[in-house]
Coordinates of C-alpha atoms in Angstrom, one line a residue:
M1 CA -32.8 -23.7 50.2
I2 CA -34.5 -20.8 52.0
Y3 CA -37.9 -22.4 51.2
V4 CA -37.0 -25.7 52.8
A5 CA -35.3 -24.1 55.8
S6 CA -38.3 -21.8 56.5
L7 CA -40.7 -24.7 56.1
L8 CA -38.9 -26.9 58.6
L9 CA -38.6 -24.1 61.1
L10 CA -42.3 -23.3 60.8
I11 CA -43.3 -27.0 61.3
G12 CA -41.1 -27.1 64.4
V13 CA -42.7 -23.9 65.9
Y14 CA -46.2 -25.1 65.0
S15 CA -45.5 -28.5 66.6
L16 CA -44.3 -27.0 69.9
T17 CA -47.2 -24.5 69.9
Y18 CA -49.7 -27.3 69.3
Q19 CA -48.3 -29.5 72.0
W20 CA -48.5 -26.5 74.5
G21 CA -52.0 -25.5 73.3
M22 CA -53.5 -28.9 73.7
A23 CA -52.3 -29.1 77.3
V24 CA -53.3 -25.5 78.3
Y25 CA -56.6 -25.0 76.4
E26 CA -57.9 -28.6 75.7
G27 CA -56.6 -30.2 78.9
E28 CA -55.0 -33.1 77.0
S29 CA -51.3 -33.8 76.8
R30 CA -49.6 -34.8 73.5
T31 CA -46.1 -36.0 72.8
W32 CA -43.9 -34.0 70.5
Y33 CA -44.3 -36.6 67.7
Q34 CA -48.1 -36.6 68.1
A35 CA -48.1 -32.9 67.8
L36 CA -45.8 -33.1 64.7
E37 CA -48.2 -35.6 63.1
V38 CA -51.2 -33.3 63.5
V39 CA -49.3 -30.2 62.1
V40 CA -48.1 -32.1 59.0
Q41 CA -51.6 -33.5 58.4
S42 CA -53.0 -29.9 58.7
M43 CA -50.4 -28.3 56.4
T44 CA -50.9 -31.0 53.8
T45 CA -54.7 -31.0 54.2
A46 CA -54.5 -34.8 54.7
G47 CA -56.7 -34.9 57.8
Y48 CA -56.5 -34.5 61.6
G49 CA -56.9 -37.9 63.1
Q50 CA -58.4 -38.3 66.6
D51 CA -57.9 -34.7 67.8
A52 CA -60.6 -33.1 65.7
P53 CA -62.8 -31.3 66.5
W54 CA -61.3 -28.8 69.0
E55 CA -63.3 -27.3 71.8
T56 CA -61.6 -24.0 72.3
L57 CA -61.4 -20.9 70.0
E58 CA -57.7 -20.6 70.5
M59 CA -56.9 -24.1 69.2
T60 CA -59.3 -23.7 66.3
A61 CA -57.6 -20.5 65.3
L62 CA -54.2 -22.2 65.5
I63 CA -55.4 -25.0 63.2
L64 CA -56.8 -22.5 60.7
L65 CA -53.5 -20.7 60.7
I66 CA -51.6 -24.0 60.1
Q67 CA -53.9 -24.9 57.2
I68 CA -53.6 -21.5 55.5
T69 CA -49.8 -21.5 55.8
G70 CA -49.6 -25.1 54.4
I71 CA -51.7 -24.1 51.4
A72 CA -49.5 -21.1 50.8
Y73 CA -46.4 -23.2 50.8
I74 CA -48.0 -25.7 48.4
V75 CA -48.9 -22.9 46.0
V76 CA -45.3 -21.7 46.0
A77 CA -43.9 -25.2 45.7
I78 CA -45.8 -26.1 42.5
P79 CA -44.2 -23.6 40.0
Q80 CA -40.8 -23.6 41.9
F81 CA -40.3 -27.4 42.2
V82 CA -43.1 -29.5 40.8
V83 CA -43.4 -28.0 37.3
P84 CA -39.6 -28.0 36.5
W85 CA -39.4 -31.5 37.7
L86 CA -42.3 -32.6 35.5
E87 CA -40.7 -30.8 32.6
T88 CA -37.5 -32.8 33.0
L89 CA -39.6 -35.9 32.8
V90 CA -41.5 -35.0 29.6
Q91 CA -39.0 -32.8 27.8
P92 CA -37.4 -34.6 24.8
T93 CA -33.6 -34.8 24.7
P94 CA -31.5 -34.5 21.6
P95 CA -30.5 -37.9 20.1
E96 CA -27.1 -39.3 21.0
Q97 CA -27.4 -42.1 18.5
I98 CA -28.8 -42.1 14.9
D99 CA -29.6 -44.7 12.3
H100 CA -26.7 -45.8 10.0
L101 CA -25.8 -43.2 7.3
S102 CA -23.5 -43.4 4.3
E103 CA -22.5 -41.0 1.6
H104 CA -23.6 -38.3 3.9
V105 CA -22.3 -34.9 5.0
I106 CA -21.3 -34.2 8.6
I107 CA -21.7 -30.6 9.8
V108 CA -19.8 -29.4 12.9
G109 CA -20.5 -26.1 14.5
Y110 CA -23.8 -25.2 12.7
T111 CA -24.4 -21.5 12.1
A112 CA -26.5 -19.5 9.7
L113 CA -23.7 -20.0 7.1
C114 CA -24.8 -23.6 6.8
D115 CA -28.5 -22.9 6.2
T116 CA -28.2 -22.9 2.4
L117 CA -26.0 -26.0 2.5
V118 CA -28.7 -27.9 4.4
E119 CA -31.3 -26.7 1.9
E120 CA -29.1 -27.9 -1.0
L121 CA -28.6 -31.3 0.7
E122 CA -32.3 -31.7 1.3
T123 CA -33.1 -30.7 -2.2
S124 CA -30.7 -33.2 -3.6
G125 CA -31.7 -36.0 -1.2
T126 CA -28.2 -36.2 0.4
P127 CA -28.3 -37.2 4.0
Y128 CA -26.6 -35.1 6.6
V129 CA -26.1 -34.9 10.4
I130 CA -25.1 -32.0 12.6
L131 CA -22.8 -32.6 15.5
E132 CA -23.5 -30.3 18.4
G133 CA -21.8 -30.4 21.9
D134 CA -24.1 -27.9 23.6
E135 CA -27.3 -29.7 24.8
N136 CA -29.6 -26.7 24.6
R137 CA -28.4 -25.8 21.1
A138 CA -28.7 -29.5 20.0
Q139 CA -32.2 -29.5 21.4
E140 CA -33.2 -26.4 19.5
L141 CA -31.9 -27.8 16.2
H142 CA -33.7 -31.1 16.9
E143 CA -37.0 -29.3 17.6
D144 CA -36.5 -27.4 14.3
D145 CA -36.4 -30.8 12.5
F146 CA -32.7 -30.8 11.7
Q147 CA -30.9 -34.2 11.8
V148 CA -28.7 -33.6 14.8
L149 CA -26.4 -35.7 17.0
Y150 CA -25.7 -34.6 20.5
G151 CA -22.1 -35.1 21.7
E152 CA -18.7 -33.5 21.8
P153 CA -17.6 -33.3 18.2
A154 CA -14.0 -34.1 19.0
A155 CA -14.9 -37.2 21.0
E156 CA -14.3 -40.6 19.6
E157 CA -17.7 -41.9 20.4
T158 CA -19.4 -39.0 18.7
L159 CA -17.4 -39.4 15.5
E160 CA -18.2 -43.1 15.6
A161 CA -21.9 -42.5 16.1
A162 CA -21.8 -40.1 13.1
F163 CA -20.3 -42.8 10.9
L164 CA -17.3 -40.7 10.0
E165 CA -15.7 -43.3 7.8
D166 CA -18.8 -43.5 5.5
A167 CA -19.2 -39.7 5.1
L168 CA -18.8 -37.8 1.8
A169 CA -17.3 -34.8 3.6
V170 CA -17.1 -33.1 7.0
V171 CA -18.0 -29.4 7.0
V172 CA -16.4 -27.6 10.0
D173 CA -17.9 -24.2 10.6
A174 CA -15.2 -22.4 12.6
T175 CA -16.4 -18.8 12.0
E176 CA -17.9 -18.5 15.5
R177 CA -16.3 -21.2 17.6
E178 CA -12.8 -22.7 17.8
Q179 CA -12.8 -26.1 16.1
F180 CA -9.1 -27.1 16.0
R181 CA -9.6 -30.0 18.4
T182 CA -12.4 -31.4 16.2
V183 CA -10.3 -31.2 13.1
L184 CA -7.4 -32.9 14.8
A185 CA -9.7 -35.7 16.1
I186 CA -11.1 -36.3 12.6
E187 CA -7.7 -36.4 11.0
A188 CA -6.5 -38.8 13.6
R189 CA -9.4 -41.1 13.2
D190 CA -9.8 -41.0 9.4
P191 CA -6.8 -39.4 7.6
D192 CA -8.6 -39.8 4.3
A193 CA -11.7 -37.9 5.3
T194 CA -12.6 -34.8 3.3
V195 CA -12.6 -32.0 5.8
L196 CA -13.8 -28.5 4.8
P197 CA -13.3 -25.9 7.5
L198 CA -15.1 -22.5 7.1
V199 CA -13.1 -19.6 8.5
S200 CA -14.1 -15.9 8.9
D201 CA -10.6 -14.7 8.5
P202 CA -8.5 -16.2 5.7
A203 CA -5.4 -15.7 7.8
D204 CA -6.7 -18.6 10.1
A205 CA -6.6 -21.0 7.1
R206 CA -2.9 -21.8 7.7
Y207 CA -3.6 -23.3 11.1
F208 CA -6.0 -25.8 9.7
R209 CA -3.5 -26.7 7.0
Y210 CA -0.9 -27.3 9.7
A211 CA -3.5 -29.7 11.1
G212 CA -3.5 -31.7 7.9
V213 CA -6.5 -30.1 6.0
D214 CA -6.0 -29.7 2.3
E215 CA -8.6 -27.0 1.6
V216 CA -10.0 -24.2 3.8
L217 CA -13.0 -22.1 2.7
S218 CA -13.6 -18.5 3.4
P219 CA -17.2 -17.4 2.7
R220 CA -16.5 -13.7 3.2
H221 CA -13.7 -13.8 0.7
R222 CA -16.0 -15.7 -1.8
L223 CA -18.7 -13.1 -1.2
G224 CA -16.3 -10.3 -2.2
K225 CA -15.2 -12.2 -5.3
A226 CA -18.8 -12.9 -6.3
L227 CA -19.7 -9.2 -5.9
G228 CA -16.8 -8.2 -8.1
D229 CA -17.7 -10.9 -10.7
R230 CA -21.3 -9.6 -10.8
V231 CA -20.0 -6.4 -12.5
R232 CA -18.5 -8.4 -15.4
T233 CA -20.4 -9.0 -18.6
V234 CA -22.2 -12.3 -19.1
L235 CA -24.0 -11.4 -22.4
S236 CA -22.8 -9.3 -25.3
T237 CA -25.1 -8.5 -28.2
D238 CA -24.2 -8.5 -31.9
L239 CA -27.4 -8.2 -33.9
T240 CA -28.0 -7.0 -37.5
N241 CA -31.6 -7.2 -38.5
L242 CA -33.3 -7.3 -35.1
E243 CA -33.0 -4.8 -32.3
R244 CA -33.2 -5.4 -28.6
G245 CA -36.1 -3.5 -27.0
S246 CA -38.1 -3.5 -30.2
A247 CA -38.8 -7.0 -31.6
F248 CA -37.6 -8.6 -28.3
D249 CA -35.5 -8.0 -25.2
V250 CA -33.3 -9.7 -22.6
A251 CA -34.3 -9.1 -19.0
E252 CA -33.3 -10.1 -15.5
F253 CA -35.9 -11.4 -13.1
H254 CA -35.5 -11.9 -9.4
V255 CA -37.7 -14.7 -8.0
D256 CA -39.9 -13.2 -5.2
P257 CA -40.4 -15.4 -2.1
D258 CA -44.1 -15.2 -2.7
A259 CA -43.8 -16.7 -6.2
D260 CA -44.7 -20.3 -6.9
L261 CA -41.2 -21.0 -8.2
F262 CA -39.5 -20.0 -4.9
G263 CA -38.0 -23.1 -3.3
D264 CA -38.4 -25.2 -6.4
S265 CA -35.4 -26.6 -8.2
L266 CA -33.6 -24.4 -10.7
A267 CA -34.6 -26.9 -13.4
A268 CA -38.3 -26.2 -12.6
T269 CA -37.9 -22.6 -14.0
R270 CA -37.9 -24.2 -17.5
R271 CA -41.7 -24.2 -17.3
L272 CA -41.6 -20.5 -17.8
E273 CA -40.6 -21.2 -21.4
A274 CA -44.1 -22.6 -22.0
D275 CA -45.2 -19.0 -22.7
G276 CA -42.5 -18.6 -25.4
A277 CA -39.7 -17.0 -23.5
T278 CA -36.2 -18.6 -23.3
I279 CA -34.1 -18.8 -20.2
L280 CA -30.5 -18.1 -21.1
G281 CA -29.0 -18.7 -17.6
A282 CA -29.3 -17.7 -14.0
W283 CA -27.3 -16.0 -11.3
V284 CA -27.2 -18.5 -8.5
R285 CA -25.6 -17.3 -5.3
G286 CA -22.8 -15.5 -7.0
D287 CA -22.3 -17.8 -10.0
F288 CA -23.8 -17.4 -13.5
V289 CA -24.9 -20.8 -14.8
T290 CA -26.4 -21.8 -18.1
S291 CA -27.2 -25.4 -16.9
L292 CA -30.3 -25.3 -14.7
S293 CA -29.7 -28.1 -12.2
D294 CA -32.5 -30.0 -10.5
E295 CA -30.2 -30.2 -7.4
V296 CA -30.2 -26.4 -6.7
A297 CA -33.1 -24.6 -5.2
V298 CA -34.4 -21.2 -6.2
D299 CA -33.9 -18.7 -3.4
E300 CA -33.8 -15.0 -2.7
N301 CA -30.4 -14.8 -4.5
T302 CA -31.6 -16.3 -7.8
A303 CA -31.9 -14.0 -10.8
L304 CA -33.0 -15.4 -14.2
L305 CA -31.7 -14.0 -17.5
V306 CA -34.6 -14.4 -20.0
A307 CA -35.1 -13.5 -23.6
G308 CA -38.5 -12.9 -25.3
T309 CA -41.1 -10.5 -26.6
D310 CA -42.7 -7.9 -24.4
A311 CA -45.7 -10.2 -23.8
E312 CA -43.5 -13.2 -23.1
L313 CA -41.4 -11.3 -20.6
E314 CA -44.5 -9.9 -18.9
A315 CA -45.7 -13.5 -18.4
V316 CA -42.3 -14.4 -16.8
G317 CA -42.8 -11.4 -14.5
D318 CA -46.2 -12.7 -13.4
H319 CA -44.7 -16.1 -12.6
T320 CA -41.7 -14.7 -10.7
S321 CA -43.8 -12.0 -9.0
S322 CA -41.1 -9.4 -10.0
I323 CA -40.6 -6.7 -12.5
G324 CA -38.0 -7.6 -15.0
R325 CA -35.1 -5.2 -15.7
S326 CA -33.7 -5.0 -19.2
Y327 CA -30.2 -6.5 -19.1
Q328 CA -27.4 -4.1 -19.5
A329 CA -23.8 -5.1 -18.9
S330 CA -22.6 -3.6 -15.6
G331 CA -20.0 -1.0 -16.7
D332 CA -17.2 0.9 -15.2
P333 CA -16.4 3.2 -13.6
V334 CA -17.3 1.3 -10.4
V335 CA -17.4 2.7 -6.9
V336 CA -16.7 0.1 -4.2
L337 CA -17.9 0.8 -0.7
G338 CA -16.0 -1.1 2.0
S339 CA -12.3 -1.5 2.9
E340 CA -12.4 -4.7 4.9
L341 CA -12.2 -8.3 3.6
V342 CA -15.3 -8.3 1.4
G343 CA -14.6 -4.9 -0.1
T344 CA -10.9 -5.5 -0.7
T345 CA -11.7 -8.8 -2.4
A346 CA -14.3 -7.2 -4.6
S347 CA -11.9 -4.4 -5.5
G348 CA -9.1 -7.0 -6.3
T349 CA -11.5 -8.8 -8.6
L350 CA -12.3 -5.6 -10.5
E351 CA -8.6 -4.8 -10.7
R352 CA -7.8 -8.2 -12.3
A353 CA -10.7 -7.7 -14.8
G354 CA -9.2 -4.3 -15.8
L355 CA -12.3 -2.3 -14.8
D356 CA -11.9 1.3 -13.7
H357 CA -12.9 1.6 -10.1
S358 CA -12.5 3.6 -6.9
V359 CA -12.7 2.5 -3.3
V360 CA -14.4 4.3 -0.4
N361 CA -12.2 3.3 2.6
S362 CA -15.1 2.8 5.1
T363 CA -16.0 0.1 7.6
G364 CA -19.5 1.3 8.6
E365 CA -22.1 4.0 8.4
D366 CA -19.7 6.7 7.2
A367 CA -19.9 5.0 3.8
A368 CA -23.3 6.7 3.5
D369 CA -21.8 10.2 3.8
E370 CA -23.0 12.1 0.7
E371 CA -19.8 14.2 0.3
T372 CA -17.6 11.2 0.6
L373 CA -19.6 9.3 -2.1
L374 CA -19.6 12.3 -4.5
E375 CA -15.8 12.7 -4.1
A376 CA -15.4 9.0 -5.0
G377 CA -17.2 9.7 -8.3
L378 CA -20.5 8.1 -7.5
K379 CA -22.4 10.8 -9.6
D380 CA -20.6 9.6 -12.8
A381 CA -20.3 5.9 -11.9
N382 CA -22.2 3.2 -13.7
T383 CA -22.0 0.7 -10.9
C384 CA -21.7 0.7 -7.1
V385 CA -20.6 -2.3 -5.2
V386 CA -21.7 -2.1 -1.5
A387 CA -19.4 -4.5 0.4
L388 CA -19.7 -3.5 4.0
E389 CA -19.6 -5.8 7.0
D390 CA -22.7 -4.5 8.7
D391 CA -26.2 -5.0 7.2
T392 CA -27.6 -1.8 8.7
A393 CA -24.7 0.2 7.2
T394 CA -25.3 -1.5 3.9
I395 CA -28.9 -0.5 3.8
V396 CA -28.1 3.1 4.7
A397 CA -25.4 3.3 2.1
T398 CA -27.7 1.7 -0.6
L399 CA -30.4 4.3 0.2
T400 CA -27.9 7.1 -0.1
A401 CA -26.3 5.8 -3.3
R402 CA -29.7 5.5 -5.0
A403 CA -30.7 9.0 -4.0
L404 CA -27.4 10.4 -5.4
N405 CA -27.6 8.5 -8.7
G406 CA -30.9 7.1 -9.9
D407 CA -29.4 5.4 -13.0
L408 CA -26.7 3.6 -10.9
E409 CA -26.6 -0.2 -10.8
I410 CA -26.2 -1.2 -7.2
I411 CA -24.8 -4.6 -6.3
A412 CA -24.9 -5.2 -2.5
G413 CA -23.6 -7.9 -0.2
A414 CA -25.6 -8.9 2.9
R415 CA -24.4 -10.8 6.0
T416 CA -27.8 -12.4 6.6
A417 CA -30.4 -13.7 4.2
D418 CA -33.1 -11.8 6.1
T419 CA -31.6 -8.5 4.8
V420 CA -32.0 -9.3 1.1
D421 CA -35.6 -8.0 0.7
A422 CA -34.8 -4.8 2.7
L423 CA -31.8 -4.0 0.4
R424 CA -33.9 -4.5 -2.7
T425 CA -36.5 -2.2 -1.3
A426 CA -33.7 0.3 -0.5
G427 CA -32.7 0.3 -4.2
A428 CA -30.2 -2.5 -4.8
D429 CA -30.5 -4.1 -8.2
Y430 CA -28.8 -7.3 -7.1
V431 CA -28.2 -8.6 -3.6
L432 CA -26.0 -11.6 -2.5
A433 CA -26.2 -13.0 1.0
L434 CA -23.3 -14.5 2.8
P435 CA -25.1 -17.8 3.9
N436 CA -26.1 -18.4 0.3
V437 CA -22.6 -17.9 -1.0
A438 CA -21.3 -20.3 1.7
G439 CA -23.8 -23.0 0.9
R440 CA -23.1 -22.7 -2.8
M441 CA -19.4 -22.8 -2.3
I442 CA -19.5 -25.9 -0.1
T443 CA -21.9 -27.7 -2.3
L444 CA -19.8 -27.2 -5.4
R445 CA -16.8 -28.6 -3.5
V446 CA -18.5 -31.6 -1.9
F447 CA -20.2 -32.7 -5.2
D448 CA -17.5 -31.5 -7.6
R449 CA -20.0 -29.5 -9.6
E450 CA -18.9 -27.1 -12.3
V451 CA -20.4 -23.8 -13.4
M452 CA -19.9 -21.6 -16.4
T453 CA -17.0 -19.3 -15.9
L454 CA -17.4 -15.6 -16.4
E455 CA -14.3 -15.5 -18.6
E456 CA -16.6 -17.0 -21.3
P457 CA -19.5 -14.6 -21.7
L458 CA -22.5 -15.5 -23.9
Q459 CA -22.8 -14.1 -27.3
L460 CA -26.3 -13.1 -28.6
L461 CA -26.4 -13.0 -32.4
E462 CA -28.2 -14.0 -35.6
V463 CA -26.7 -16.8 -37.7
D464 CA -27.3 -18.5 -41.0
A465 CA -27.7 -22.3 -41.0
P466 CA -27.4 -23.7 -44.6
A467 CA -27.4 -27.2 -43.3
L468 CA -30.8 -26.7 -41.8
V469 CA -32.5 -25.4 -45.0
G470 CA -35.6 -27.5 -45.7
E471 CA -35.4 -29.2 -42.3
T472 CA -37.6 -28.7 -39.3
I473 CA -35.9 -27.0 -36.3
S474 CA -35.3 -28.9 -33.1
T475 CA -33.9 -26.6 -30.4
E476 CA -33.1 -29.6 -28.2
A477 CA -31.0 -31.2 -30.9
I478 CA -29.1 -28.0 -31.6
A479 CA -28.4 -27.6 -27.9
A480 CA -27.2 -31.2 -27.6
E481 CA -24.9 -30.9 -30.6
T482 CA -23.5 -27.4 -30.1
G483 CA -24.4 -26.2 -26.6
C484 CA -26.1 -23.1 -28.1
T485 CA -29.5 -21.9 -27.0
V486 CA -31.9 -21.1 -29.8
I487 CA -34.1 -18.1 -28.9
A488 CA -36.1 -17.5 -32.0
L489 CA -36.3 -17.7 -35.8
E490 CA -35.8 -14.4 -37.7
R491 CA -37.8 -14.4 -40.9
D492 CA -38.3 -11.2 -42.9
T493 CA -36.9 -9.2 -40.0
E494 CA -39.6 -10.5 -37.8
F495 CA -39.0 -12.3 -34.5
H496 CA -40.7 -15.7 -34.1
S497 CA -40.1 -17.4 -30.7
A498 CA -42.2 -20.5 -31.6
V499 CA -39.3 -22.4 -33.2
D500 CA -39.6 -26.1 -32.7
G501 CA -41.1 -28.0 -35.6
V502 CA -40.9 -25.0 -37.9
R503 CA -39.4 -25.5 -41.4
F504 CA -36.1 -23.5 -41.8
D505 CA -35.9 -21.7 -45.2
A506 CA -32.9 -20.4 -47.0
D507 CA -33.6 -16.7 -46.2
N508 CA -34.1 -17.5 -42.5
Q509 CA -31.7 -16.9 -39.6
L510 CA -31.6 -18.3 -36.1
V511 CA -31.3 -16.0 -33.1
L512 CA -29.2 -17.8 -30.5
T513 CA -26.8 -17.5 -27.6
G514 CA -23.6 -19.4 -26.8
T515 CA -20.0 -19.0 -25.8
D516 CA -17.4 -18.4 -28.5
E517 CA -16.6 -22.1 -28.5
Q518 CA -20.2 -23.1 -28.8
I519 CA -20.9 -20.6 -31.6
S520 CA -17.9 -22.1 -33.5
Q521 CA -19.3 -25.6 -33.0
F522 CA -22.6 -24.4 -34.4
R523 CA -20.9 -23.0 -37.5
E524 CA -19.0 -26.2 -38.1
R525 CA -22.1 -28.3 -37.8
Y526 CA -24.6 -26.1 -39.7
G527 CA -22.3 -23.9 -41.8
E528 CA -22.0 -20.1 -42.6
T529 CA -21.0 -17.3 -40.3
S530 CA -23.1 -14.9 -38.3
A531 CA -25.1 -12.2 -39.9
S532 CA -22.8 -9.5 -38.6
D533 CA -19.8 -11.3 -40.1
S534 CA -21.4 -11.6 -43.5
R535 CA -22.2 -7.9 -43.8

């Protein structure tokens, strides 16, 4: 506004001055509009018409001043007005319409909690669309190659454009923005829609239930439970002739982001078995699974549980770009750092499991106080669960806990996935990030996928198999019939991991893993009891 006012004022002054100067110095009279024409021509460098050239120094100086002033105003106008105007012409806008979708997932209120969900959907080939009512945010998501639809999520036209009636589910991330109006609009338009709100505080869940939603998800509550579950045993060993750490071992391997496996499907990790090792299962965003799905991607929260000889485990380490850690069941006593939602949930999980534990009632950096940790029994603890709400405080507490007890197993929760590597460097043995837990939780709910429950740990043992005597071994057939995973053949107290196609003799035993139920099925199918039972 100041620019335009000053420009008009200057043109008026120059026009009057020019009209006066022509009469006084050049001896020629000009009307006001003729003077205005010459001033505008000069300031825009368009020309001077019939008045050029001028005979007097005074008029020449005036014209030069008018020209310089005009150029200056043009230079100022280009970045202030011309460039922004051009940007509005060429800048792309977020789409307000998309091609028809069906069997898709609608995401409302996209935050970092939905990152893993989108990765899971893309890995499985499931279409999705993000509804975003803020134009700048929608444009950012669009430029980042997300499938986004710009429009107010609670508006009828937006829900229609998102093909609500054809969607598998609607994920409503209400952890950062209020989304009650959106949920009410969805319920009013399609009462049969599967709506999954995410809440930061479980206490808010009741309001969504009042709105007609059947299930509300709390990622922070799930993170706390996953941290507590991680302490519980997933593999127990009962061996007679072989000894772990001698003939073979079972180790956990994190998959480094630089590894070739990172980003591949979980099923792709089976190629590690080409070197002779056997994958028993994997920790996937808080869940231990024995079925390696091709619909789940390997990420920074993935840890593989692998059995094999030293050479075979070393090869696995090369492929995962990590150093394997011999598996030991996380034991009590346990020290839990954190007294907010994540910490109290982790503590409750340990309480229900009957594990001895203590809680450091802290909400921040005071959890790293050495005296406090020692009073909580950290020096004699086997496991420490770091369940704080701030990532910086979590890193500091992890560093302190590792310094106070070098043999401690540290299980840490992170609010962002970017903190995972820093926590591992600080000394955490296992890290679980909130966005990964949220994505996993939503995916399991949307697709009704099941995982192995931790109430059924795997058993590692040697078994006789009279029904196999004289037959060639097929690990695939055994797995299909019983669910057990064959690790090796034990012959003359020696460990042989190359099993398939080998003849099974009467004095041989199989080294395998399975749940109690699966082991029972193996015994029914192939006879005899385990070596430990027949002593």
